[in-house]
Short mmCIF file of C-alpha atoms in Angstrom, two decimals:
data_model
loop_
_atom_site.label_atom_id
_atom_site.label_comp_id
_atom_site.label_asym_id
_atom_site.label_seq_id
_atom_site.Cartn_x
_atom_site.Cartn_y
_atom_site.Cartn_z
CA MET U 23 128.70 -163.45 94.63
CA ASP U 24 126.98 -160.34 93.35
CA ARG U 25 128.81 -157.91 91.10
CA GLN U 26 129.98 -155.80 94.02
CA GLU U 27 131.52 -158.79 95.80
CA GLN U 28 133.01 -160.10 92.59
CA ILE U 29 134.83 -156.80 91.95
CA GLU U 30 136.09 -156.65 95.53
CA PHE U 31 137.23 -160.25 95.20
CA LEU U 32 139.21 -159.45 92.02
CA LEU U 33 140.72 -156.24 93.37
CA ASP U 34 141.76 -158.06 96.54
CA HIS U 35 143.49 -160.76 94.51
CA TYR U 36 145.19 -158.12 92.35
CA GLU U 37 146.40 -156.07 95.27
CA ASN U 38 147.15 -158.98 97.61
CA PRO U 39 148.16 -161.76 95.26
CA ARG U 40 148.18 -165.28 96.68
CA ASN U 41 150.98 -167.72 95.89
CA LYS U 42 153.00 -165.15 94.04
CA GLY U 43 156.67 -165.88 93.49
CA LYS U 44 158.93 -168.29 91.75
CA LEU U 45 158.68 -171.97 92.68
CA GLU U 46 162.28 -173.19 92.74
CA ASN U 47 162.88 -176.45 90.88
CA ALA U 48 159.27 -176.61 89.77
CA ASP U 49 158.16 -179.72 87.91
CA ALA U 50 156.31 -177.56 85.40
CA ALA U 51 156.69 -173.92 84.39
CA MET U 52 155.52 -171.85 81.48
CA THR U 53 155.60 -168.15 80.64
CA TRP U 54 152.76 -166.88 78.50
CA GLY U 55 151.70 -163.40 77.45
CA ASN U 56 149.60 -161.28 75.18
CA PRO U 57 151.88 -160.12 72.37
CA GLY U 58 152.19 -156.36 72.20
CA CYS U 59 150.61 -155.95 75.63
CA GLY U 60 152.08 -155.63 79.10
CA ASP U 61 150.43 -158.79 80.41
CA ILE U 62 152.78 -161.63 81.17
CA ILE U 63 152.27 -164.63 83.45
CA THR U 64 154.58 -167.47 84.47
CA MET U 65 152.82 -170.39 86.13
CA TYR U 66 154.82 -172.88 88.21
CA ALA U 67 153.56 -176.23 89.46
CA ASN U 68 154.77 -179.24 91.37
CA VAL U 69 153.09 -182.55 90.70
CA GLY U 70 152.78 -185.30 93.31
CA PRO U 71 153.03 -189.03 92.67
CA ASP U 72 149.24 -189.38 92.29
CA GLU U 73 149.28 -186.65 89.61
CA LYS U 74 147.82 -184.13 92.04
CA LEU U 75 149.16 -180.61 92.02
CA THR U 76 151.02 -180.12 95.27
CA ALA U 77 152.07 -176.51 94.76
CA VAL U 78 151.16 -173.83 92.27
CA THR U 79 152.58 -170.32 92.15
CA PHE U 80 152.76 -167.53 89.63
CA GLU U 81 154.86 -164.56 88.69
CA GLY U 82 153.87 -161.83 86.32
CA GLN U 83 152.96 -158.31 85.57
CA GLY U 84 150.16 -156.62 83.74
CA CYS U 85 146.60 -155.52 84.14
CA THR U 86 144.30 -156.12 87.07
CA ILE U 87 142.33 -158.90 85.48
CA SER U 88 145.26 -160.97 84.19
CA GLN U 89 147.07 -160.83 87.53
CA ALA U 90 143.98 -161.35 89.69
CA SER U 91 143.02 -164.30 87.53
CA ALA U 92 146.40 -165.97 88.13
CA SER U 93 146.09 -165.47 91.87
CA VAL U 94 142.53 -166.84 91.95
CA LEU U 95 143.61 -169.82 89.86
CA THR U 96 146.46 -170.79 92.19
CA GLU U 97 144.02 -171.03 95.08
CA TRP U 98 141.28 -172.78 93.20
CA ILE U 99 143.39 -175.62 91.80
CA LYS U 100 144.87 -176.79 95.08
CA GLY U 101 144.53 -180.57 95.25
CA LYS U 102 143.31 -180.86 91.67
CA THR U 103 144.78 -183.50 89.35
CA LEU U 104 146.40 -183.06 85.96
CA ALA U 105 143.24 -184.46 84.39
CA ASP U 106 141.11 -181.88 86.26
CA ILE U 107 143.18 -179.03 84.86
CA GLU U 108 143.17 -180.48 81.38
CA SER U 109 139.41 -180.71 81.39
CA MET U 110 138.92 -177.27 82.94
CA GLY U 111 137.32 -175.08 80.28
CA HIS U 112 137.70 -171.36 79.74
CA GLU U 113 134.07 -170.85 80.70
CA GLU U 114 134.69 -172.32 84.13
CA LEU U 115 137.41 -169.80 84.92
CA ILE U 116 135.33 -166.93 83.57
CA ASP U 117 132.49 -167.92 85.90
CA LEU U 118 134.91 -168.14 88.78
CA LEU U 119 136.21 -164.62 88.10
CA GLY U 120 132.77 -163.15 87.51
CA ARG U 121 131.38 -163.34 84.01
CA ASP U 122 129.94 -159.85 83.80
CA VAL U 123 133.10 -158.29 85.18
CA VAL U 124 135.65 -159.97 82.91
CA MET U 125 133.66 -160.78 79.77
CA THR U 126 135.03 -157.81 77.84
CA ARG U 127 138.53 -158.88 78.86
CA THR U 128 138.63 -162.62 78.33
CA ARG U 129 142.08 -162.56 76.75
CA CYS U 130 143.54 -161.26 80.01
CA ALA U 131 141.32 -163.38 82.20
CA LEU U 132 142.38 -166.64 80.54
CA LEU U 133 146.11 -166.01 80.32
CA SER U 134 146.87 -167.81 83.60
CA LEU U 135 144.88 -170.93 82.76
CA ASP U 136 146.44 -171.15 79.32
CA ALA U 137 149.93 -170.79 80.81
CA LEU U 138 149.21 -173.51 83.37
CA LYS U 139 147.76 -175.88 80.81
CA LEU U 140 150.80 -175.40 78.58
CA ALA U 141 153.14 -175.92 81.53
CA LEU U 142 151.45 -179.19 82.44
CA LYS U 143 151.38 -180.40 78.84
CA GLU U 144 155.10 -179.75 78.63
CA TYR U 145 155.54 -181.59 81.94
CA GLU U 146 153.67 -184.62 80.60
CA ARG U 147 155.62 -184.60 77.35
CA ASN U 148 158.87 -184.49 79.31
CA LYS U 149 157.66 -187.35 81.46
CA VAL U 150 156.84 -189.48 78.42
CA ARG U 151 160.18 -188.55 76.90
CA ALA U 152 161.98 -189.56 80.09
CA GLU U 153 160.07 -192.86 80.22
CA ASN U 154 160.89 -193.53 76.59
CA ASN U 155 164.54 -192.80 77.25
CA THR U 156 164.54 -195.23 80.16
CA THR U 157 162.93 -197.91 77.97
CA ILE U 158 165.47 -197.26 75.21
CA GLN U 159 168.33 -197.37 77.67
CA LYS U 160 167.04 -200.62 79.15
CA TYR U 161 166.65 -202.05 75.66
CA GLN U 162 170.12 -200.91 74.69
CA ALA U 163 171.51 -202.47 77.87
CA THR U 164 170.00 -205.84 76.95
CA GLN U 165 171.53 -205.54 73.47
CA ASN U 166 175.04 -204.89 74.76
CA MET J 1 118.38 -126.28 78.96
CA PRO J 2 117.89 -129.82 77.69
CA THR J 3 116.01 -132.16 80.00
CA ARG J 4 118.38 -133.69 82.48
CA ILE J 5 118.23 -137.43 82.06
CA PRO J 6 118.24 -138.94 85.56
CA SER J 7 120.53 -141.85 86.24
CA ALA J 8 120.81 -144.03 89.34
CA LYS J 9 124.51 -144.22 88.77
CA ILE J 10 126.96 -141.45 88.09
CA TYR J 11 127.43 -141.93 84.40
CA LEU J 12 130.68 -140.39 83.21
CA ASP J 13 131.05 -142.18 79.89
CA HIS J 14 129.07 -139.95 77.52
CA ALA J 15 131.79 -140.26 74.87
CA ALA J 16 131.10 -144.01 74.76
CA THR J 17 127.39 -143.50 74.34
CA THR J 18 124.49 -141.40 75.59
CA PRO J 19 120.95 -142.31 76.66
CA VAL J 20 118.26 -141.63 74.07
CA ASP J 21 116.50 -138.30 74.62
CA PRO J 22 112.97 -139.11 75.88
CA ARG J 23 111.37 -137.06 73.08
CA ALA J 24 113.39 -138.91 70.45
CA ALA J 25 112.47 -142.21 72.11
CA ALA J 26 108.74 -141.34 71.99
CA LEU J 27 108.96 -140.41 68.32
CA MET J 28 110.79 -143.63 67.54
CA GLN J 29 108.21 -145.69 69.32
CA SER J 30 105.38 -144.21 67.31
CA LEU J 31 107.28 -144.82 64.07
CA GLY J 32 108.02 -148.37 65.08
CA ASN J 33 104.42 -149.15 66.01
CA GLU J 34 101.74 -147.18 64.15
CA LYS J 35 103.70 -145.63 61.30
CA PHE J 36 105.70 -148.71 60.48
CA ALA J 37 105.39 -148.81 56.69
CA ASN J 38 108.29 -149.06 54.26
CA PRO J 39 109.26 -145.54 53.12
CA ASN J 40 109.78 -146.92 49.63
CA SER J 41 106.09 -147.87 49.33
CA SER J 42 103.90 -145.47 47.40
CA TYR J 43 100.71 -145.69 49.50
CA LEU J 44 99.99 -143.07 52.11
CA LEU J 45 101.28 -145.04 55.07
CA GLY J 46 104.57 -145.58 53.24
CA GLN J 47 104.79 -141.92 52.39
CA GLU J 48 104.37 -141.01 56.05
CA SER J 49 107.48 -143.02 56.77
CA ARG J 50 109.23 -141.31 53.85
CA ARG J 51 108.25 -137.95 55.31
CA ALA J 52 109.78 -138.92 58.67
CA VAL J 53 113.06 -139.81 56.98
CA GLU J 54 113.12 -136.67 54.85
CA ASP J 55 112.17 -134.44 57.79
CA ALA J 56 115.17 -135.78 59.64
CA ARG J 57 117.36 -135.20 56.59
CA ARG J 58 116.20 -131.59 56.36
CA LYS J 59 116.73 -130.96 60.07
CA ILE J 60 120.23 -132.42 60.03
CA SER J 61 121.22 -130.67 56.81
CA LYS J 62 120.15 -127.34 58.26
CA ILE J 63 122.30 -127.91 61.33
CA LEU J 64 125.36 -129.03 59.34
CA ASN J 65 124.74 -126.27 56.78
CA CYS J 66 124.48 -128.47 53.72
CA ALA J 67 121.78 -129.51 51.26
CA PRO J 68 119.49 -132.39 52.30
CA GLY J 69 120.64 -134.29 49.21
CA GLU J 70 124.19 -134.25 50.47
CA LEU J 71 123.36 -136.53 53.41
CA ILE J 72 123.42 -140.32 53.35
CA PHE J 73 122.02 -142.26 56.30
CA MET J 74 123.41 -145.59 57.41
CA GLY J 75 124.13 -147.80 60.37
CA GLY J 76 126.43 -145.61 62.46
CA GLY J 77 129.74 -143.80 62.61
CA THR J 78 131.91 -146.79 61.81
CA GLU J 79 129.93 -147.49 58.67
CA ALA J 80 130.10 -143.82 57.68
CA ASP J 81 133.89 -143.81 58.05
CA ASN J 82 134.17 -147.02 56.04
CA LEU J 83 131.98 -145.65 53.25
CA ALA J 84 133.77 -142.32 53.17
CA ILE J 85 137.26 -143.82 52.97
CA LYS J 86 136.83 -147.12 51.12
CA GLY J 87 134.03 -145.84 48.90
CA PHE J 88 136.04 -142.78 47.97
CA ALA J 89 139.31 -144.68 47.51
CA TYR J 90 137.73 -147.28 45.22
CA SER J 91 135.98 -144.80 42.99
CA ASN J 92 138.92 -142.37 42.75
CA GLN J 93 141.87 -144.73 42.48
CA ASP J 94 142.45 -143.73 38.86
CA ARG J 95 143.54 -140.32 40.15
CA GLY J 96 145.92 -141.77 42.72
CA ARG J 97 146.26 -144.25 45.54
CA HIS J 98 147.70 -142.17 48.39
CA ILE J 99 145.75 -141.29 51.54
CA ILE J 100 146.80 -139.14 54.51
CA THR J 101 145.45 -139.66 58.01
CA SER J 102 146.72 -139.36 61.59
CA THR J 103 148.00 -141.88 64.14
CA ILE J 104 145.23 -141.05 66.64
CA GLU J 105 142.18 -141.73 64.50
CA HIS J 106 139.42 -144.03 65.68
CA HIS J 107 139.88 -147.66 64.63
CA ALA J 108 137.01 -147.20 62.17
CA VAL J 109 139.40 -144.99 60.19
CA LEU J 110 142.75 -146.58 61.05
CA ARG J 111 141.76 -150.15 60.30
CA THR J 112 139.99 -149.08 57.12
CA CYS J 113 143.22 -147.39 56.00
CA GLN J 114 145.23 -150.48 56.94
CA TYR J 115 142.82 -152.59 54.90
CA LEU J 116 143.35 -150.29 51.90
CA GLU J 117 147.12 -150.65 52.31
CA ARG J 118 146.67 -154.37 51.81
CA ARG J 119 144.76 -153.54 48.62
CA GLY J 120 147.61 -151.53 47.13
CA PHE J 121 146.98 -148.06 48.53
CA THR J 122 149.66 -146.08 50.36
CA VAL J 123 148.79 -144.34 53.60
CA THR J 124 150.74 -141.65 55.44
CA TYR J 125 149.99 -141.60 59.18
CA LEU J 126 150.74 -138.13 60.52
CA SER J 127 152.06 -137.99 64.05
CA VAL J 128 150.61 -135.59 66.60
CA ASP J 129 152.23 -133.40 69.24
CA SER J 130 152.12 -134.28 72.94
CA THR J 131 148.65 -132.70 73.26
CA GLY J 132 147.27 -134.73 70.36
CA LEU J 133 147.18 -131.93 67.80
CA VAL J 134 147.79 -132.53 64.11
CA ASP J 135 149.81 -129.73 62.52
CA ALA J 136 148.15 -128.41 59.35
CA HIS J 137 151.62 -127.81 57.87
CA ASP J 138 152.37 -131.51 58.26
CA VAL J 139 149.30 -132.27 56.17
CA LYS J 140 150.59 -129.93 53.47
CA LYS J 141 154.06 -131.46 53.58
CA ALA J 142 152.65 -134.96 53.24
CA LEU J 143 150.70 -134.15 50.07
CA ARG J 144 151.88 -135.97 46.95
CA PRO J 145 150.74 -135.79 43.32
CA ASP J 146 148.89 -139.07 43.84
CA THR J 147 147.19 -138.03 47.11
CA ILE J 148 143.41 -138.34 46.75
CA LEU J 149 142.09 -138.08 50.30
CA VAL J 150 142.95 -136.69 53.73
CA SER J 151 141.03 -138.02 56.74
CA ILE J 152 141.53 -136.28 60.10
CA MET J 153 139.07 -136.62 62.99
CA HIS J 154 137.35 -133.51 64.28
CA ALA J 155 137.86 -134.43 67.94
CA ASN J 156 139.51 -137.40 69.54
CA ASN J 157 137.32 -139.78 71.49
CA GLU J 158 139.91 -140.66 74.14
CA ILE J 159 141.59 -137.37 74.96
CA GLY J 160 139.11 -134.89 73.55
CA THR J 161 141.63 -132.85 71.55
CA VAL J 162 139.86 -130.83 68.85
CA GLN J 163 141.79 -130.64 65.58
CA PRO J 164 142.19 -127.51 63.43
CA ILE J 165 139.85 -128.92 60.79
CA ALA J 166 138.92 -125.54 59.30
CA GLU J 167 142.59 -124.67 58.89
CA ILE J 168 143.36 -127.99 57.18
CA GLY J 169 140.18 -127.66 55.14
CA ALA J 170 141.15 -124.20 53.87
CA LEU J 171 144.55 -125.50 52.92
CA LEU J 172 143.14 -128.49 51.04
CA ALA J 173 140.48 -126.39 49.33
CA GLU J 174 143.23 -125.01 47.13
CA THR J 175 144.11 -128.53 45.95
CA GLU J 176 142.34 -131.40 44.20
CA VAL J 177 142.57 -133.48 47.37
CA TYR J 178 139.31 -134.38 49.13
CA PHE J 179 138.93 -133.98 52.86
CA HIS J 180 137.06 -136.31 55.23
CA THR J 181 136.55 -135.73 58.93
CA ASP J 182 135.22 -138.17 61.48
CA ALA J 183 133.00 -135.82 63.50
CA VAL J 184 131.39 -138.51 65.62
CA GLN J 185 132.49 -136.80 68.84
CA THR J 186 131.62 -133.25 67.82
CA VAL J 187 128.27 -133.27 66.00
CA GLY J 188 125.72 -132.21 68.60
CA HIS J 189 128.44 -130.95 70.96
CA LEU J 190 130.34 -128.29 69.05
CA PRO J 191 129.18 -126.14 66.14
CA VAL J 192 129.77 -128.23 63.02
CA ASP J 193 129.33 -126.32 59.77
CA VAL J 194 130.63 -128.22 56.76
CA GLN J 195 131.12 -124.97 54.81
CA LYS J 196 133.19 -123.34 57.52
CA LEU J 197 135.17 -126.53 58.08
CA ASN J 198 135.69 -126.85 54.33
CA VAL J 199 135.24 -130.61 54.35
CA ASP J 200 133.97 -132.83 51.54
CA LEU J 201 132.98 -135.79 53.68
CA LEU J 202 131.91 -135.84 57.33
CA SER J 203 130.79 -138.80 59.48
CA PHE J 204 128.43 -138.64 62.45
CA SER J 205 126.69 -141.06 64.76
CA ALA J 206 123.32 -140.64 66.50
CA HIS J 207 124.05 -142.36 69.80
CA LYS J 208 126.75 -139.84 70.67
CA PHE J 209 124.19 -137.00 70.76
CA TYR J 210 121.29 -138.64 72.63
CA GLY J 211 119.95 -140.44 69.59
CA PRO J 212 119.60 -144.18 69.10
CA LYS J 213 122.40 -146.67 68.47
CA GLY J 214 122.87 -148.27 65.06
CA VAL J 215 122.21 -145.15 63.00
CA GLY J 216 124.48 -142.46 61.65
CA GLY J 217 125.24 -140.58 58.53
CA LEU J 218 127.72 -139.19 56.08
CA TYR J 219 127.78 -135.72 54.59
CA MET J 220 129.08 -135.79 51.01
CA ARG J 221 129.73 -132.53 49.23
CA ARG J 222 127.80 -132.42 45.95
CA GLY J 223 129.95 -133.76 43.17
CA THR J 224 131.91 -136.14 45.38
CA VAL J 225 131.94 -139.55 43.76
CA ILE J 226 132.06 -142.64 45.92
CA ASP J 227 131.35 -146.34 45.39
CA PRO J 228 128.74 -147.97 47.62
CA LEU J 229 129.84 -150.71 49.98
CA ILE J 230 126.32 -152.16 50.27
CA HIS J 231 124.51 -153.03 47.05
CA GLY J 232 120.83 -153.70 46.74
CA GLY J 233 117.62 -151.75 46.29
CA GLY J 234 119.32 -148.44 45.61
CA GLN J 235 118.21 -146.50 48.68
CA GLU J 236 120.14 -143.42 49.84
CA HIS J 237 121.17 -142.36 46.32
CA ASP J 238 122.27 -145.93 45.68
CA LEU J 239 125.07 -145.43 48.18
CA ARG J 240 123.55 -147.40 51.03
CA SER J 241 120.99 -149.94 49.97
CA GLY J 242 118.59 -151.51 52.43
CA THR J 243 115.26 -150.31 53.79
CA GLU J 244 115.86 -147.15 55.78
CA ASN J 245 115.91 -147.38 59.57
CA VAL J 246 112.95 -145.01 59.73
CA ALA J 247 112.55 -144.81 63.50
CA GLY J 248 116.30 -144.55 64.01
CA ILE J 249 116.73 -141.82 61.42
CA ALA J 250 113.79 -139.81 62.77
CA GLY J 251 115.09 -140.24 66.32
CA MET J 252 118.51 -139.07 65.19
CA GLY J 253 117.04 -135.99 63.50
CA LEU J 254 115.05 -134.95 66.57
CA ALA J 255 117.92 -135.73 68.96
CA LEU J 256 120.28 -133.55 66.93
CA GLU J 257 117.73 -130.75 66.71
CA ILE J 258 117.38 -130.74 70.50
CA ALA J 259 121.16 -131.00 71.06
CA SER J 260 121.78 -128.13 68.65
CA GLU J 261 119.18 -125.92 70.23
CA PHE J 262 120.98 -126.10 73.56
CA LEU J 263 124.46 -126.61 72.19
CA GLU J 264 126.07 -123.43 73.44
CA GLU J 265 124.44 -123.57 76.83
CA GLU J 266 125.39 -127.22 77.30
CA ALA J 267 128.96 -126.70 76.05
CA THR J 268 129.43 -123.82 78.49
CA ARG J 269 128.06 -125.85 81.40
CA LEU J 270 130.17 -128.92 80.58
CA SER J 271 133.38 -126.94 79.93
CA ARG J 272 133.05 -125.30 83.32
CA TRP J 273 132.59 -128.67 85.00
CA ARG J 274 135.39 -130.19 82.93
CA ASP J 275 137.80 -127.45 83.96
CA ARG J 276 136.85 -127.80 87.60
CA LEU J 277 137.44 -131.56 87.47
CA ILE J 278 140.79 -131.13 85.73
CA LYS J 279 141.96 -128.48 88.16
CA GLU J 280 140.92 -130.34 91.28
CA ILE J 281 142.16 -133.75 90.14
CA LEU J 282 145.59 -132.20 89.49
CA GLN J 283 145.49 -130.66 92.96
CA ARG J 284 144.20 -133.67 94.84
CA ILE J 285 145.98 -136.57 93.16
CA GLU J 286 149.72 -136.91 93.01
CA GLY J 287 151.26 -138.28 89.83
CA ALA J 288 148.28 -137.22 87.71
CA ARG J 289 148.92 -136.12 84.16
CA LEU J 290 146.31 -134.49 81.96
CA THR J 291 146.17 -136.06 78.51
CA GLY J 292 145.07 -134.11 75.47
CA HIS J 293 145.08 -130.39 74.85
CA PRO J 294 144.56 -128.07 77.86
CA THR J 295 142.09 -125.81 76.05
CA GLU J 296 141.37 -127.17 72.56
CA ARG J 297 139.31 -130.04 73.89
CA LEU J 298 135.74 -131.33 73.87
CA PRO J 299 133.53 -129.59 76.45
CA GLY J 300 132.80 -132.73 78.45
CA THR J 301 136.06 -134.68 78.21
CA VAL J 302 138.40 -135.12 81.16
CA SER J 303 141.27 -137.53 80.57
CA PHE J 304 144.21 -138.40 82.75
CA CYS J 305 147.03 -140.85 83.22
CA PHE J 306 147.93 -141.72 86.80
CA GLU J 307 151.32 -143.04 87.81
CA ASN J 308 151.64 -146.39 89.56
CA VAL J 309 148.09 -147.58 89.20
CA ASP J 310 146.31 -149.79 86.69
CA GLY J 311 143.48 -148.09 84.79
CA GLU J 312 141.36 -151.20 84.99
CA SER J 313 141.62 -151.21 88.78
CA ILE J 314 140.42 -147.60 88.86
CA ILE J 315 137.45 -148.51 86.66
CA LEU J 316 136.55 -151.44 88.92
CA LYS J 317 136.88 -149.29 92.06
CA LEU J 318 134.69 -146.56 90.56
CA ASP J 319 132.20 -149.19 89.42
CA LEU J 320 131.88 -150.28 93.06
CA GLU J 321 130.88 -146.72 93.91
CA GLY J 322 128.38 -146.59 91.08
CA ILE J 323 130.55 -144.45 88.81
CA CYS J 324 130.76 -145.45 85.14
CA ALA J 325 134.02 -144.40 83.48
CA SER J 326 136.49 -145.81 80.97
CA THR J 327 140.18 -146.41 80.43
CA GLY J 328 142.47 -146.64 77.45
CA ALA J 329 144.64 -149.12 79.34
CA ALA J 330 146.05 -152.22 77.72
CA CYS J 331 143.59 -154.95 76.90
CA HIS J 332 140.61 -152.67 77.35
CA ALA J 333 137.61 -154.05 75.50
CA GLY J 334 139.64 -156.86 74.00
CA GLU J 335 142.48 -154.66 72.84
CA ILE J 336 145.94 -156.14 73.19
CA SER J 337 148.04 -153.04 73.67
CA PRO J 338 147.66 -149.76 75.52
CA SER J 339 145.62 -147.20 73.63
CA HIS J 340 147.28 -146.22 70.34
CA VAL J 341 146.20 -142.66 71.05
CA LEU J 342 148.04 -142.41 74.37
CA LEU J 343 151.14 -144.04 72.88
CA ALA J 344 151.02 -141.57 69.97
CA LEU J 345 151.23 -138.72 72.49
CA GLY J 346 154.59 -140.16 73.51
CA LEU J 347 153.44 -141.62 76.82
CA GLU J 348 155.25 -144.64 78.24
CA PRO J 349 153.10 -147.81 78.02
CA THR J 350 153.18 -148.16 81.83
CA LEU J 351 151.78 -144.66 82.26
CA ALA J 352 149.26 -145.23 79.47
CA ASN J 353 148.01 -148.24 81.42
CA GLY J 354 146.99 -145.90 84.23
CA SER J 355 144.60 -143.92 82.07
CA LEU J 356 141.13 -142.73 82.96
CA ARG J 357 138.54 -140.95 80.86
CA LEU J 358 135.57 -139.17 82.41
CA THR J 359 133.12 -137.73 79.91
CA LEU J 360 130.37 -135.46 81.16
CA GLY J 361 126.94 -135.01 79.68
CA ARG J 362 123.26 -134.55 80.15
CA THR J 363 122.84 -137.19 82.87
CA ASN J 364 125.16 -135.31 85.23
CA SER J 365 124.42 -132.77 87.91
CA ALA J 366 126.84 -130.56 89.83
CA SER J 367 126.72 -132.92 92.80
CA ASP J 368 128.18 -135.72 90.63
CA LEU J 369 131.38 -133.70 90.46
CA ASP J 370 131.63 -133.46 94.23
CA CYS J 371 131.10 -137.20 94.46
CA VAL J 372 133.79 -138.00 91.91
CA LEU J 373 136.23 -135.57 93.49
CA GLU J 374 135.70 -137.28 96.80
CA ILE J 375 135.79 -140.88 95.56
CA LEU J 376 138.48 -140.82 92.86
CA PRO J 377 141.44 -139.57 94.96
CA LYS J 378 140.57 -142.09 97.68
CA ALA J 379 140.28 -144.92 95.17
CA ILE J 380 143.66 -144.17 93.65
CA GLN J 381 145.33 -143.67 97.01
CA ASN J 382 143.82 -146.92 98.20
CA LEU J 383 144.97 -148.86 95.14
CA ARG J 384 148.47 -147.44 95.37
CA ALA J 385 148.69 -148.26 99.07
CA MET J 386 147.55 -151.82 98.41
CA SER J 387 150.11 -152.38 95.68
CA ALA J 388 152.93 -150.70 97.61
CA ALA J 389 152.48 -153.33 100.29
CA HIS J 390 153.52 -156.05 97.84
#
């Protein structure tokens, strides 16, 4: 995309956000924001059995770039796995959004990806915790 | 009139920076290529460089109405503000450790003051009225026996409000307190006479008046004692060591000479355009609020907040139409909160996020105004319609 198309692309995502809204009973959710600034993003995700993201939505308010970035991200990560998201670097999202349009505003541009990564980390921690609890319970059952 | 500098785009961000005047650029090129010698060298070639630096100093001193020896050249407005405030504070702390400034200063002043607070100084930040004006009486009221310095900007870069510097200067002249003004937005645009303003220290920056980037200066009234921030070879009265930026300084001198020659003519032209833009934007766009003072403002500065629209979206929309403008919205240029200036005027953060600054200058022609007045209302209407749908 040239600069013109990239700006139209971002404005379209800001004004007509995709996958915006709360995902009820989401497997993973995290709210993240820039302190002192209006930008706030909550990313929701459901994870399938093969660790693929089956649904991703966002809620939030703030500037054009932070909100457009969240919308773009929800479309881009369809069908991606947890490992894909974990390995996705900041640079990749910046390129996706248009480097020369968002480079002066990386803090806003990256808010959505950071929120999603944190949500999925929390999801994995909870999963490990749940597995550990099951193991402990099983162990305790054999002891009784 | 000064040569109009053609631009493929409609450039309405002259307060951010200006293109280098072609005559200044030509002079700089010759100083960079043929007359490249170090001005601190005694041979003839070196002395030609010295002459270029001193010519610029004379030209600028004449315009600011000071002695050439009262000017120090350095790397820009931010550095000048840092030297004026930190340099003065360090060397005068025996007399007191209290500084007075305003809440709408440029970060070069505000963050320098905040730094000094962490080093044991006390700073009073004067609030401004809803048009951005500092009240001279507030300065007087804030004075304490340990006050050593007052720093108030000449004109604000975001809203264009011009402060009553001469009034504050006259008031402080009766005291032992020194007075600094950040005149980065006014030198080359409004008459700046350090005697009439009654200031002891005054910062300026070349790239705001069609000179090169990375060069600026500080006026220091004779007898003002400051500590250098940069130590080394002792250049610039030992206050700013480092080999002089000869081409930059010469370019700055010529650029200011040209700007001053046409100052009145240019200010009249830009004020007329500014007032037309303000009037017609208020008429054509609903929910538009002028920021800054209605009359006491920089000739080329138009600044607004628009309800229910994000400033960044406006900038992107205008960019699509080839119009370069800026916003004081949240996160702008890596900032994390809406412009401190707009918040200081008492604006709600949501309204401050819909801010737009258009600054006119030498690249503009009358037809640019027609273009902007056609495109801007449509862009805002369009953005509002898009967001109302969701």
